[in-house]
Short mmCIF file of C-alpha atoms in Angstrom, two decimals:
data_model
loop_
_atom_site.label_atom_id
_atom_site.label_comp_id
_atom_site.label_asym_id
_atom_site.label_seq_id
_atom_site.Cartn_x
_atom_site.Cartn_y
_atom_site.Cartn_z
CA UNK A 1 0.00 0.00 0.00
CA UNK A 2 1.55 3.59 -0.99
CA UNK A 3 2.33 5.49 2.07
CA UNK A 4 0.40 7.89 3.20
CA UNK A 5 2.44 11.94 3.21
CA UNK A 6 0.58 15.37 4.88
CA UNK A 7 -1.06 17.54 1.97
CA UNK A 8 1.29 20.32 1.45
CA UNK A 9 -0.61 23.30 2.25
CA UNK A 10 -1.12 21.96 5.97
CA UNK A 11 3.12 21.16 5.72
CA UNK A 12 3.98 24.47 5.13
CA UNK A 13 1.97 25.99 7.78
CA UNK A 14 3.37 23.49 10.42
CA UNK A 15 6.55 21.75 9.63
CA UNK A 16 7.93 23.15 6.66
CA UNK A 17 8.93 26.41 8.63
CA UNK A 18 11.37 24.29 11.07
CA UNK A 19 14.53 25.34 9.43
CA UNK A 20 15.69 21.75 9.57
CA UNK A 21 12.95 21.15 6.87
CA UNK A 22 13.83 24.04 4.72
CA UNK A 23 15.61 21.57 2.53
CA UNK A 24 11.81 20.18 1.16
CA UNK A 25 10.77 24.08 0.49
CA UNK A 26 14.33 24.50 -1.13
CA UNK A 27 14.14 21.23 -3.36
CA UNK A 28 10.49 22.53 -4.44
CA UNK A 29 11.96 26.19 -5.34
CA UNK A 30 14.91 24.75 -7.19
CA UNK A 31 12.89 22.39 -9.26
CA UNK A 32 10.36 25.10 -10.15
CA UNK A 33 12.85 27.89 -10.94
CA UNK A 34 15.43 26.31 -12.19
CA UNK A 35 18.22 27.44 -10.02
CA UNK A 36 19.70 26.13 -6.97
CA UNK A 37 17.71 27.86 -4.24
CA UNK A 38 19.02 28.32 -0.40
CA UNK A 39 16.50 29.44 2.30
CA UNK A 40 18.02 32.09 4.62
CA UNK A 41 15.25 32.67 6.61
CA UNK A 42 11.26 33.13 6.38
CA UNK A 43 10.01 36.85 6.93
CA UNK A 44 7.50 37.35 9.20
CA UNK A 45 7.32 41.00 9.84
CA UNK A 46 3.70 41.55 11.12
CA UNK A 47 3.37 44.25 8.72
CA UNK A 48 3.12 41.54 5.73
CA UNK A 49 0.33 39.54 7.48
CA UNK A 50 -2.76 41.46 6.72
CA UNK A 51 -5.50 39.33 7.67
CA UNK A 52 -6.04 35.75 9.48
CA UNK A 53 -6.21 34.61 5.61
CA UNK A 54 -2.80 35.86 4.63
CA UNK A 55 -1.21 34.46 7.62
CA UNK A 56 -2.87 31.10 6.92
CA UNK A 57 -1.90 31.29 3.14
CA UNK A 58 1.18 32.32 2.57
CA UNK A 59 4.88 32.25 3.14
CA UNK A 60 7.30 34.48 2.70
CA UNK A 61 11.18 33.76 2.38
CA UNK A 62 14.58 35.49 1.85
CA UNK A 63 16.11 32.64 -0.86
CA UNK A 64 20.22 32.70 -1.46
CA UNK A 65 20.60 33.16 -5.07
CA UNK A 66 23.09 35.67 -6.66
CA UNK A 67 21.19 38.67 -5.36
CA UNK A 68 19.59 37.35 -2.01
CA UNK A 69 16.04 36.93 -3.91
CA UNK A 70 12.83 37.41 -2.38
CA UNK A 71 10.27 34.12 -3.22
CA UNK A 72 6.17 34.44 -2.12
CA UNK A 73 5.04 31.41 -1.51
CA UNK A 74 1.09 30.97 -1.53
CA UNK A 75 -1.39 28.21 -1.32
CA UNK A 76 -5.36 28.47 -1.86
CA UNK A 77 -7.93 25.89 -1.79
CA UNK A 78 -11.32 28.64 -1.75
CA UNK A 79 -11.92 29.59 -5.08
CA UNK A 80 -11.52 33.37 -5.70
CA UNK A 81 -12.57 35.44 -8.38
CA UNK A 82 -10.34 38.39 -7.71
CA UNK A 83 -7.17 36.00 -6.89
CA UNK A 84 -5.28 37.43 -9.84
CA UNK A 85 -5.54 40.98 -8.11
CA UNK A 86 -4.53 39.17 -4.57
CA UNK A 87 -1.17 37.70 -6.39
CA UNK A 88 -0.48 41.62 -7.55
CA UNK A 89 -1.28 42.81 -3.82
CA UNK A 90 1.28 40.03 -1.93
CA UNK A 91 4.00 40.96 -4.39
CA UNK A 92 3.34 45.04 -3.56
CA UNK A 93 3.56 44.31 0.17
CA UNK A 94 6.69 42.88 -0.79
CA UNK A 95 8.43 45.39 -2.68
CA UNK A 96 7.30 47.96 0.11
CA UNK A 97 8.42 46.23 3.13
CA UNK A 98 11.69 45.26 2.50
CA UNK A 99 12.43 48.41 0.94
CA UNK A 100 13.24 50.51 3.90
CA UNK A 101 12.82 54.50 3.83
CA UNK A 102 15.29 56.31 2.17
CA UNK A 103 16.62 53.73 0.02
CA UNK A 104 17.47 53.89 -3.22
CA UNK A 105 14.65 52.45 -5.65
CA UNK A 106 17.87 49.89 -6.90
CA UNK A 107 17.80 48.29 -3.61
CA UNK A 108 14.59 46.49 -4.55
CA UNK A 109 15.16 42.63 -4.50
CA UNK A 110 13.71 40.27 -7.02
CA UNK A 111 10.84 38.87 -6.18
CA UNK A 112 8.67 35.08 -7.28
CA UNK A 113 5.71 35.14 -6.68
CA UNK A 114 4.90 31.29 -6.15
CA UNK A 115 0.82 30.16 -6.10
CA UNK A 116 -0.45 26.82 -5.77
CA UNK A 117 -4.11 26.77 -6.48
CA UNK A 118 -6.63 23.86 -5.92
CA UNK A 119 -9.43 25.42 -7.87
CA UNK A 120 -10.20 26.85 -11.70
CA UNK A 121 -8.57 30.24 -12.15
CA UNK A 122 -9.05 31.62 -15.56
CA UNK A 123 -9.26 29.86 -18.58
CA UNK A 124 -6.23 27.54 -19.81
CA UNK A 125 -5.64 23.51 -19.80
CA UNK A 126 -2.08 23.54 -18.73
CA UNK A 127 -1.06 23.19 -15.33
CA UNK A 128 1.99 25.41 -14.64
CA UNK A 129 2.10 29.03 -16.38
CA UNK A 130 4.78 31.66 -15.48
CA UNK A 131 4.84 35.17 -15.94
CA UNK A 132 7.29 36.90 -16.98
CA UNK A 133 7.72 40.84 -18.14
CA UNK A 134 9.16 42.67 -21.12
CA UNK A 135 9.13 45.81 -22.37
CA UNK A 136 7.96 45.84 -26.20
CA UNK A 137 8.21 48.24 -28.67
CA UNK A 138 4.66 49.27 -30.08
CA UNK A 139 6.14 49.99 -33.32
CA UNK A 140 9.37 47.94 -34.06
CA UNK A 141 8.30 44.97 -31.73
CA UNK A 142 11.92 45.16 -30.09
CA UNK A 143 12.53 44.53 -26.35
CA UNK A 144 13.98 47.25 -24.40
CA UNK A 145 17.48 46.17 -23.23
CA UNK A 146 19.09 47.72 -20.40
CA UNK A 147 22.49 49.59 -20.48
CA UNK A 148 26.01 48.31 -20.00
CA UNK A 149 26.17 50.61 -16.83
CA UNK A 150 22.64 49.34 -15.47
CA UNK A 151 24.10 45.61 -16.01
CA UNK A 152 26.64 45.81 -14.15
CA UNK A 153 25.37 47.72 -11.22
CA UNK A 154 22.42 45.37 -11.19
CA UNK A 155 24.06 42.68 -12.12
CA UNK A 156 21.14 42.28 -14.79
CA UNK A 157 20.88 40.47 -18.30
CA UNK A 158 17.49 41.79 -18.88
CA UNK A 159 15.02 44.25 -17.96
CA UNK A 160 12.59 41.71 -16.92
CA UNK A 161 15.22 40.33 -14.18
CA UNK A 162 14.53 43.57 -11.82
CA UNK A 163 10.33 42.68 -12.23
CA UNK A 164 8.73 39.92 -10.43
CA UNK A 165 7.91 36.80 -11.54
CA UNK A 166 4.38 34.96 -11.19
CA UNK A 167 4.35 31.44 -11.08
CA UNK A 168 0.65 29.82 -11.31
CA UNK A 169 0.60 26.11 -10.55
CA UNK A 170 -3.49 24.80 -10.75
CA UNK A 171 -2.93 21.43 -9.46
CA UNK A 172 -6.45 20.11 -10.64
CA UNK A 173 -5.19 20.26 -14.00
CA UNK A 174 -2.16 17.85 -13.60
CA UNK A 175 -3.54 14.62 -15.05
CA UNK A 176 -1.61 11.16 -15.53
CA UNK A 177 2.13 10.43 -14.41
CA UNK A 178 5.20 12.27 -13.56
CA UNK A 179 7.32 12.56 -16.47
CA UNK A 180 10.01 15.15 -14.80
CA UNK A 181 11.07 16.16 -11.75
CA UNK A 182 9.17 19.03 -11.10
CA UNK A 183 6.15 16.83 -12.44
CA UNK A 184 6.79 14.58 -9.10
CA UNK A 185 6.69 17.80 -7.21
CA UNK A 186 3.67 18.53 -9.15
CA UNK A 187 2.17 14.99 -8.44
CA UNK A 188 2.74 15.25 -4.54
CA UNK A 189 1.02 18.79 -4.08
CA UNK A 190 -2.11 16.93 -5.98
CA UNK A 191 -2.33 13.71 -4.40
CA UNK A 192 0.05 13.99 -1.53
CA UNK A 193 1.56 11.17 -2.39
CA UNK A 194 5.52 10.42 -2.99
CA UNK A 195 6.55 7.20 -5.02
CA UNK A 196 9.32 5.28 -3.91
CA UNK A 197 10.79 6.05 -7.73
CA UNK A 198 10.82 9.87 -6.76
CA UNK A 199 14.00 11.71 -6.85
CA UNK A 200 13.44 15.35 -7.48
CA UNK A 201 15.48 17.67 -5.81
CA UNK A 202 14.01 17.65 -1.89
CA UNK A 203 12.11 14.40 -2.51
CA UNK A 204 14.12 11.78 0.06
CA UNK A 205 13.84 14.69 2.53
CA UNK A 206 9.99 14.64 1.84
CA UNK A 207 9.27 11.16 2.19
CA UNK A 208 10.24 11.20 5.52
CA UNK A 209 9.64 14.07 7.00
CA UNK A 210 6.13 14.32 5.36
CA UNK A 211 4.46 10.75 6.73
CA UNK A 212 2.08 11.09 8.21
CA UNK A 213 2.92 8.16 11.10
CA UNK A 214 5.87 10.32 11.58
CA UNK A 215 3.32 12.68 13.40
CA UNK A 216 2.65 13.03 16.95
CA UNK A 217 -0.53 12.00 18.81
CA UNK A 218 -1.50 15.68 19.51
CA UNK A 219 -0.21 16.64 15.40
CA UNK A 220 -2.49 13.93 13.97
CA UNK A 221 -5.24 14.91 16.13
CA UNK A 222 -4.92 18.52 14.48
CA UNK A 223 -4.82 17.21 11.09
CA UNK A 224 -7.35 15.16 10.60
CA UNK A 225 -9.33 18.46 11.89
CA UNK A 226 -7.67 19.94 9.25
CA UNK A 227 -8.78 17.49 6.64
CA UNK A 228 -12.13 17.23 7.77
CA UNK A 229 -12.68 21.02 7.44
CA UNK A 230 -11.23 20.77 3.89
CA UNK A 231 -13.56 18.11 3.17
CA UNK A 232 -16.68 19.75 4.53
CA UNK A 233 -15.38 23.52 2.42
CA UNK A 234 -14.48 21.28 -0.88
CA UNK A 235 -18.01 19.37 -0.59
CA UNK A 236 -19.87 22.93 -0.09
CA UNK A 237 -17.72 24.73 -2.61
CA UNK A 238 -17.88 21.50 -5.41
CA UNK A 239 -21.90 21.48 -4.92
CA UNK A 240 -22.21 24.93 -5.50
CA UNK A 241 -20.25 25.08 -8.79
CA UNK A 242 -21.95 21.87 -10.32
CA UNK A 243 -25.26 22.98 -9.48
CA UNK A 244 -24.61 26.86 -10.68
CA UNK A 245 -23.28 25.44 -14.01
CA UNK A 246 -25.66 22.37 -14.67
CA UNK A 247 -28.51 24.91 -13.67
CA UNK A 248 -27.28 27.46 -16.71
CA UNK A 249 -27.11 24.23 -19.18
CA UNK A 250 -30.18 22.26 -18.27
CA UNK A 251 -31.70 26.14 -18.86
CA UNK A 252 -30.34 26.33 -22.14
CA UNK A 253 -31.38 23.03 -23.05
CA UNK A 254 -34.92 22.87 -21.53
CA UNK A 255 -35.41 26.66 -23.74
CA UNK A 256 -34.34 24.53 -26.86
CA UNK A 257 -36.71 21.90 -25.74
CA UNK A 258 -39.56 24.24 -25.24
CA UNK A 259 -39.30 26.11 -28.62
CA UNK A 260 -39.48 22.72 -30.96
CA UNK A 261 -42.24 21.37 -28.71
CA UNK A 262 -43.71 24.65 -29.04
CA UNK A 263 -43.06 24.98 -33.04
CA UNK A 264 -44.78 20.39 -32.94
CA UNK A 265 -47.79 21.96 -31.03
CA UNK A 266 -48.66 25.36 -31.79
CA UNK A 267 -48.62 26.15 -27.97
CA UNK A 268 -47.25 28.44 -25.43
CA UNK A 269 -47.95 25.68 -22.43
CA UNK A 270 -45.66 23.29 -24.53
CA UNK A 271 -43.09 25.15 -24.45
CA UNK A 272 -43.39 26.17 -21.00
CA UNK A 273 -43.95 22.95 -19.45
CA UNK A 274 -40.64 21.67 -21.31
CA UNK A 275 -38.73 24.57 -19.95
CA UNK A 276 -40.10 23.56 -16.23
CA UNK A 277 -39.78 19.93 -16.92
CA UNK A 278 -36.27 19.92 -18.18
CA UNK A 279 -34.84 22.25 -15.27
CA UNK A 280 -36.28 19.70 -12.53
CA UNK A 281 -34.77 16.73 -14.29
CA UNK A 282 -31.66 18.93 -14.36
CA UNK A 283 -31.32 19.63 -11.08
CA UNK A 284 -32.29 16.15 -9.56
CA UNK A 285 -29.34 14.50 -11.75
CA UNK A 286 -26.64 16.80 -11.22
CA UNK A 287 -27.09 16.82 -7.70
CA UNK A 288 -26.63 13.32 -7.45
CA UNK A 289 -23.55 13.19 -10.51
CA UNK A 290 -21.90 16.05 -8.01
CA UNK A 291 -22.48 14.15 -5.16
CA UNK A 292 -21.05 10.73 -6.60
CA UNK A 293 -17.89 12.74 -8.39
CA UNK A 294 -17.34 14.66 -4.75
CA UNK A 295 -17.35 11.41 -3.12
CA UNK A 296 -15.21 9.51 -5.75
CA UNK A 297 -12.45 11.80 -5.19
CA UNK A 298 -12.08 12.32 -1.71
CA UNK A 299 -12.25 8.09 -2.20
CA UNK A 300 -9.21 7.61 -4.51
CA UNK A 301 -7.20 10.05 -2.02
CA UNK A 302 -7.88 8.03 1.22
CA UNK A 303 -7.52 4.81 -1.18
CA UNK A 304 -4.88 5.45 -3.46
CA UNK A 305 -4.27 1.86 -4.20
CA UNK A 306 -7.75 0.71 -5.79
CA UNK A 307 -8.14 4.61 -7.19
CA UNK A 308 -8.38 3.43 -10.88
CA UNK A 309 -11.29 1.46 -10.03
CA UNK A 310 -13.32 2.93 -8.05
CA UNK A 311 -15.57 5.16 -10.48
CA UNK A 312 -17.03 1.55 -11.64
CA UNK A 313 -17.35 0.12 -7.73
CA UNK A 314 -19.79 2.94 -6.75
CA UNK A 315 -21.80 3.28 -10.09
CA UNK A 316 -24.83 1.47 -8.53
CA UNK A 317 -25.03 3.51 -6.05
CA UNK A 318 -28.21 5.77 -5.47
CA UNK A 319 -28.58 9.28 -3.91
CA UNK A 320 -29.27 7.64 -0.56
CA UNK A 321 -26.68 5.00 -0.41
CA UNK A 322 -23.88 7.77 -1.62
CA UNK A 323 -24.60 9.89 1.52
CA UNK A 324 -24.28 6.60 3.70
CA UNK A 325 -21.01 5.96 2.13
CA UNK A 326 -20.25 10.02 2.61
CA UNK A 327 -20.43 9.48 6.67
CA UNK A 328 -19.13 5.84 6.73
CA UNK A 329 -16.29 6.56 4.91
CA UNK A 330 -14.18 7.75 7.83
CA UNK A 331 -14.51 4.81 9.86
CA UNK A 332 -12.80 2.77 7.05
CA UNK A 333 -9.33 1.83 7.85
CA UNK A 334 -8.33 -0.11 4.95
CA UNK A 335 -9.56 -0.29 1.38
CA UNK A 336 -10.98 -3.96 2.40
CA UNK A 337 -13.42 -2.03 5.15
CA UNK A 338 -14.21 0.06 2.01
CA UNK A 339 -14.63 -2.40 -0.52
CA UNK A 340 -16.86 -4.71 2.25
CA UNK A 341 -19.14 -1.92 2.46
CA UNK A 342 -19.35 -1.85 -1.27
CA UNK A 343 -20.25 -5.10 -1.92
CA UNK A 344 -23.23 -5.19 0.70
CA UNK A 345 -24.63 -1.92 -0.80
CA UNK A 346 -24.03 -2.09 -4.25
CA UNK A 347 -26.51 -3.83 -7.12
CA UNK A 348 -25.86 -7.87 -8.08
CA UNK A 349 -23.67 -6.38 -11.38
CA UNK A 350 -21.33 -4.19 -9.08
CA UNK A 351 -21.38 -6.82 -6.22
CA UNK A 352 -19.06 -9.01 -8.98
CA UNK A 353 -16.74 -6.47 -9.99
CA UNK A 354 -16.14 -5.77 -6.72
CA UNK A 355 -15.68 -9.65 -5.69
CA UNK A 356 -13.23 -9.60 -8.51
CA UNK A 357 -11.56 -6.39 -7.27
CA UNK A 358 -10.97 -8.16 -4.08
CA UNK A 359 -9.75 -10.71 -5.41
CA UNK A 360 -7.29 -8.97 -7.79
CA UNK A 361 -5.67 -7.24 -4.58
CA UNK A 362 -5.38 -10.58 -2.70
CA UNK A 363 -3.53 -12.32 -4.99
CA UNK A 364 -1.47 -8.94 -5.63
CA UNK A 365 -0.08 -8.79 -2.14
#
C-alpha cells in the first residue's frame, strides 16, 4: 500500500517552517525555478500579514541566489474570483516592506511570486504558467534592453530580471504520471503522495519528514481536523459550482426543448412545461452526478491503491446510499473495510466487480 504523506498546504503551515525542513521548500523552489535555491530565513514581519487569511496562506522567504532573492510562496484551496488581483497585492507588500525608507529604488530585491491553487482560475488547460515581463516596442516589436552601466550595477541580463515573476501552478489540472522532476513535485502537491521512484530535488527529505505516522498524537489529532474542514469547504464549494453550471445548461437546453415542442404543437404551455420539466430533471441528476464525483475523489485520495477502479465500484449507487457511504467513509481503515461496504450496498452487477476487485488485490499482495 503507498504510504500515506501530509497535503502540502497543511506542511507548510506546520513543519515546513522548522529550518531543519527548509531543505523540502528548497528542493520545491529549485525544481520550479530552475536554479539552486538556499533558504536564509522566512520573513514574518507583522506588517506583511494582513488578515487571518494571509497568515494562513502564505509564506514568505529570503532565498540565497546571486542577489539574495525574495520568493512568495502561496497556497489556496477557496476559489476566488479576484485571486489574480490578490497575487499583484502580496508581491506590492513585498516590494514595500523590504524596501526601507530612504533607500534607493535599486535596492529592490527580485521577487517570485509562487501560487499553488486547488481550484479553476481563468481559462487555460495547462497546469503550470509563469509570468514573466518585457518591455515591447509598439512599433518595431523590439525589447527594451538595459544599459552596459545598469548591467553591471544590477548585475542584470534583462530588464525583466529587476520585475517579479508569477508562477501559477493549478494542481487540478495535472492529469496522468510524472514525467520530470518538477512533475513529481507537481504529483505530490495533488495527491500527496511520494513514489518510492521519486527523486526530485528535496524528494528523500519529503518522504520522511512528510508521513504522516511520523506525526505526533496531539499533530495527527490537528490534522485530521484539518482534513475534515477541507472536506466539509471542498463538498460545499464543489456542490455549488456543479449545481450553478448544470442549472445554466439544463436552462439552455430545456429553452431549446420548449421552442421545438412549441413549433410540434402550436402552444405556449408546450413550451413552458418543457422549460419547467427539463430544469427539474436537471437539477435532480446533477445533484446526485456532483455528489457521486465529490465522493469519488475524496475516495481515490484516502484509497490510493484501488483509485483506478473505483468510479465503476460505486456506479450502482443511489442518492441515498452515496450519503451513507459520505459518513461511513471515515470509519474505514483499509480499502478492504471500504470495498466490504461496497459489496453489501451495491446492485448484483457491481457486487461481482467488486468480488473480482478483491480478489485482484489478494492475490497482488
Amino acid at each position: 500500500m503507498a504510504t500515506r504523506h501530509i497535503r502540502f498546504d497543511w506542511a507548510i503551515l506546520r513543519l515546513l517552517r522548522n529550518k531543519a525542513n527548509y531543505v523540502v521548500l528548497e528542493g520545491f523552489l529549485s525544481e520550479l525555478l530552475h536554479t539552486q535555491i538556499k533558504i536564509q530565513t522566512l520573513l514574518e514581519k507583522v506588517g506583511n500579514q494582513q488578515t487571518e487569511e494571509d497568515k494562513s496562506n502564505r509564506v514568505d522567504i529570503l532565498a540565497e541566489t546571486e542577489n539574495s532573492e525574495l520568493v512568495l510562496i502561496e497556497v489556496q484551496n477557496n476559489s476566488q474570483l479576484d485571486y489574480f488581483h490578490r497575487m499583484l497585492y502580496g508581491v506590492s507588500q513585498l516590494v514595500t516592506e523590504y524596501l526601507e525608507q530612504g533607500e534607493e529604488y535599486g535596492k529592490i530585491r527580485k521577487i517570485y511570486s509562487v501560487n499553488i491553487v486547488y481550484f479553476n482560475l481563468g481559462k487555460g488547460d495547462d497546469y503550470i504558467y509563469r509570468l514573466r515581463s518585457e518591455f515591447m516596442g509598439v512599433n518595431q516589436g523590439d525589447i527594451l534592453e538595459p544599459t552596459l552601466a545598469q548591467e553591471r550595477k544590477y548585475t542584470i541580463e534583462k530588464v525583466a530580471d529587476i520585475f517579479p515573476e508569477y508562477y501559477l501552478l493549478k494542481v487540478k489540472n495535472f492529469k496522468g504520471i510524472a514525467k520530470n522532476s518538477l512533475d513529481e513535485w507537481i504529483y505530490f502537491l495533488k495527491n500527496s503522495e511520494i513514489k518510492e521512484e521519486f527523486g526530485a530535488l528535496g524528494m528523500v527529505e519529503a518522504k520522511e519528514t512528510l508521513r504522516v505516522n511520523n506525526l505526533s498524537d496531539e499533530e495527527r489529532a490537528a490534522y485530521k481536523r484539518y482534513m475534515d474542514n477541507k472536506s466539509y469547504e471542498a463538498s460545499i464549494l464543489s456542490t455549488q459550482e456543479f449545481e450553478a453550471q448544470w442549472q445554466i445548461e439544463q436552462i439552455e437546453q430545456a429553452k431549446i426543448r420548449g421552442r421545438l415542442e412549441g413549433r410540434e404543437e402550436g402552444r405556449l404551455e408546450g413550451r413552458e412545461e418543457g422549460r419547467e420539466e427539463g430544469r427539474e430533471e436537471g437539477r435532480l441528476e446533477g445533484r446526485e452526478e456532483g455528489k457521486r464525483s465529490l465522493l469519488l475523489g475524496q475516495l481515490e485520495r484516502r484509497f490510493p491503491e484501488i483509485a483506478s477502479q473505483l468510479s465503476a465500484a460505486i456506479v450502482g449507487l443511489n442518492s441515498q446510499d452515496l450519503d451513507n457511504l459520505a459518513d461511513a467513509m471515515w470509519d474505514f481503515q483499509t480499502s478492504a473495510d471500504l470495498l466490504d461496504w461496497l459489496q453489501e450496498h451495491s446492485i448484483q452487477n457491481s457486487k461481482f466487480k467488486i468480488q473480482n476487485l478483491k480478489f485482484k488485490i489478494q492475490n497482488s499482495k
